[in-house]
Amino acid sequence: MLVAVAPYTRFSWFLYRAVQATGTRPNPWQMAVLCMAVQLVLLLGIVTLWEERPLASLGAVALRRSELLWGIIGFVIIRTGDFVWGSAMIPPSFEHSAQHELAVAVTQSSVWRVIFAISASLFEECFFRGYTIERVAEITGSLWFGAILGTVVDLYIHAVSWGASMVVYYAFSEFCLATLYIWRRNLPPCIIAHFLMDASR
């Protein structure tokens, strides 16, 4: 979990300087994708090399047809909820914010939208659903406590990136993804739902 918070600390600064040293000037979205990719590799390394556990220990199991269906169902529920919940909760000031301008910029490129959606769905679901829920459940005996903690940390990440006023807007989708994981104990449906959610925005 501490690794997951790293992009908003010194980690992103060092990574940005390393990329700059190559003569490249990455935009914020490229840096976000790079940060998520590096941290995902670190997490998988922690699980397999340090903890010496299989990836199934964080819910990364083979995709079955039924899980694909659950991912699509989860996406439909989240999308419907976003329409109702989000339209009532999204702050009007967001439309004029720098974060909104960045969001518009990335959605104007279909390639970057897909790349970002893939990166965000893999990163967030592995960290805040699979890893956090499973490890906290091992310590406390409660999947729901792990789900609450993972959701709170994920919302904090969004608050740092998008502003505290957006936390309420994201709360519905985060709660749905945590519930979907507990229901299936499987990452693929969450990853699919998250990917479809981000790619369709």
CSV table of C-alpha atoms in Angstrom, one decimal, residues 17-137:
chain,number,residue,atom,x,y,z
A,17,ARG,CA,14.0,13.2,-13.7
A,18,ALA,CA,15.1,9.8,-15.0
A,19,VAL,CA,12.8,10.1,-18.0
A,20,GLN,CA,14.0,13.7,-18.6
A,21,ALA,CA,17.6,12.5,-18.6
A,22,THR,CA,16.9,10.5,-21.7
A,23,GLY,CA,16.0,13.7,-23.5
A,24,THR,CA,12.3,13.1,-23.4
A,25,ARG,CA,9.7,15.5,-22.0
A,26,PRO,CA,6.7,13.3,-21.0
A,27,ASN,CA,3.3,14.8,-20.5
A,28,PRO,CA,1.4,14.2,-17.2
A,29,TRP,CA,-0.6,11.3,-18.6
A,30,GLN,CA,2.5,9.5,-19.9
A,31,MET,CA,4.1,9.9,-16.5
A,32,ALA,CA,0.9,8.6,-14.8
A,33,VAL,CA,1.0,5.5,-17.0
A,34,LEU,CA,4.7,5.0,-16.3
A,35,CYS,CA,4.3,5.4,-12.6
A,36,MET,CA,1.5,2.8,-12.5
A,37,ALA,CA,3.5,0.4,-14.6
A,38,VAL,CA,6.6,0.6,-12.5
A,39,GLN,CA,4.6,0.2,-9.3
A,40,LEU,CA,2.6,-2.8,-10.6
A,41,VAL,CA,5.9,-4.5,-11.5
A,42,LEU,CA,7.1,-3.8,-7.9
A,43,LEU,CA,4.0,-5.2,-6.4
A,44,LEU,CA,4.2,-8.4,-8.5
A,45,GLY,CA,7.8,-8.7,-7.5
A,46,ILE,CA,6.9,-8.3,-3.8
A,47,VAL,CA,4.3,-11.0,-4.0
A,48,THR,CA,6.3,-13.6,-6.0
A,49,LEU,CA,9.9,-12.9,-4.8
A,50,TRP,CA,9.6,-11.5,-1.3
A,51,GLU,CA,6.4,-13.1,0.0
A,52,GLU,CA,7.0,-16.2,-2.3
A,53,ARG,CA,3.4,-16.5,-3.0
A,54,PRO,CA,1.5,-17.2,-6.2
A,55,LEU,CA,-0.4,-14.3,-7.9
A,56,ALA,CA,-3.6,-16.1,-7.0
A,57,SER,CA,-2.9,-14.9,-3.5
A,58,LEU,CA,-4.1,-11.4,-4.6
A,59,GLY,CA,-7.0,-12.7,-6.7
A,60,ALA,CA,-5.2,-12.9,-10.0
A,61,VAL,CA,-6.7,-16.2,-11.3
A,62,ALA,CA,-7.5,-17.3,-14.8
A,63,LEU,CA,-10.4,-15.5,-16.6
A,64,ARG,CA,-13.5,-17.6,-17.0
A,65,ARG,CA,-16.5,-16.8,-19.2
A,66,SER,CA,-18.7,-16.3,-16.1
A,67,GLU,CA,-16.2,-13.8,-14.7
A,68,LEU,CA,-16.2,-11.9,-18.0
A,69,LEU,CA,-20.0,-11.6,-17.7
A,70,TRP,CA,-19.6,-10.4,-14.1
A,71,GLY,CA,-17.2,-7.7,-15.2
A,72,ILE,CA,-19.6,-6.5,-17.8
A,73,ILE,CA,-22.5,-6.5,-15.3
A,74,GLY,CA,-20.3,-4.6,-12.8
A,75,PHE,CA,-19.5,-2.0,-15.5
A,76,VAL,CA,-23.3,-1.5,-16.3
A,77,ILE,CA,-24.1,-1.1,-12.6
A,78,ILE,CA,-21.2,1.4,-12.1
A,79,ARG,CA,-22.0,3.3,-15.3
A,80,THR,CA,-25.7,3.6,-14.3
A,81,GLY,CA,-24.8,4.7,-10.8
A,82,ASP,CA,-22.3,7.2,-12.1
A,83,PHE,CA,-25.0,8.8,-14.2
A,84,VAL,CA,-27.3,9.2,-11.2
A,85,TRP,CA,-24.8,9.7,-8.4
A,86,GLY,CA,-22.2,11.6,-10.4
A,87,SER,CA,-24.6,14.1,-11.9
A,88,ALA,CA,-25.7,15.0,-8.4
A,89,MET,CA,-22.3,15.0,-6.7
A,90,ILE,CA,-19.7,16.3,-9.2
A,91,PRO,CA,-18.7,19.8,-8.3
A,92,PRO,CA,-19.5,22.5,-10.9
A,93,SER,CA,-16.0,24.0,-10.4
A,94,PHE,CA,-14.5,20.8,-11.8
A,95,GLU,CA,-15.5,21.8,-15.3
A,96,HIS,CA,-13.1,24.7,-15.2
A,97,SER,CA,-10.2,23.0,-13.3
A,98,ALA,CA,-6.8,22.0,-14.6
A,99,GLN,CA,-7.7,18.3,-13.8
A,100,HIS,CA,-10.7,18.6,-16.1
A,101,GLU,CA,-8.5,20.0,-18.9
A,102,LEU,CA,-6.1,17.0,-18.5
A,103,ALA,CA,-9.0,14.6,-18.6
A,104,VAL,CA,-10.3,16.2,-21.8
A,105,ALA,CA,-6.8,16.0,-23.3
A,106,VAL,CA,-6.4,12.3,-22.7
A,107,THR,CA,-9.9,11.5,-24.0
A,108,GLN,CA,-9.2,13.3,-27.2
A,109,SER,CA,-6.6,10.5,-28.1
A,110,SER,CA,-8.2,7.1,-28.4
A,111,VAL,CA,-4.9,5.4,-28.2
A,112,TRP,CA,-3.9,7.1,-24.9
A,113,ARG,CA,-7.4,6.6,-23.5
A,114,VAL,CA,-7.1,2.9,-24.0
A,115,ILE,CA,-3.5,2.8,-22.7
A,116,PHE,CA,-4.4,4.8,-19.6
A,117,ALA,CA,-7.6,2.7,-19.0
A,118,ILE,CA,-5.5,-0.5,-19.2
A,119,SER,CA,-2.9,0.9,-16.8
A,120,ALA,CA,-5.3,2.3,-14.3
A,121,SER,CA,-7.5,-0.8,-14.2
A,122,LEU,CA,-4.6,-3.2,-13.6
A,123,PHE,CA,-2.8,-0.9,-11.1
A,124,GLU,CA,-5.8,0.0,-9.0
A,125,GLU,CA,-7.5,-3.4,-8.9
A,126,CYS,CA,-4.3,-5.3,-8.1
A,127,PHE,CA,-3.4,-2.8,-5.3
A,128,PHE,CA,-6.7,-1.7,-3.8
A,129,ARG,CA,-8.9,-4.7,-4.4
A,130,GLY,CA,-6.7,-7.8,-4.6
A,131,TYR,CA,-3.7,-7.1,-2.6
A,132,THR,CA,-5.1,-4.8,0.1
A,133,ILE,CA,-8.3,-6.8,0.7
A,134,GLU,CA,-6.6,-10.2,0.8
A,135,ARG,CA,-3.7,-9.1,3.1
A,136,VAL,CA,-5.8,-7.1,5.5
A,137,ALA,CA,-8.3,-9.9,5.7
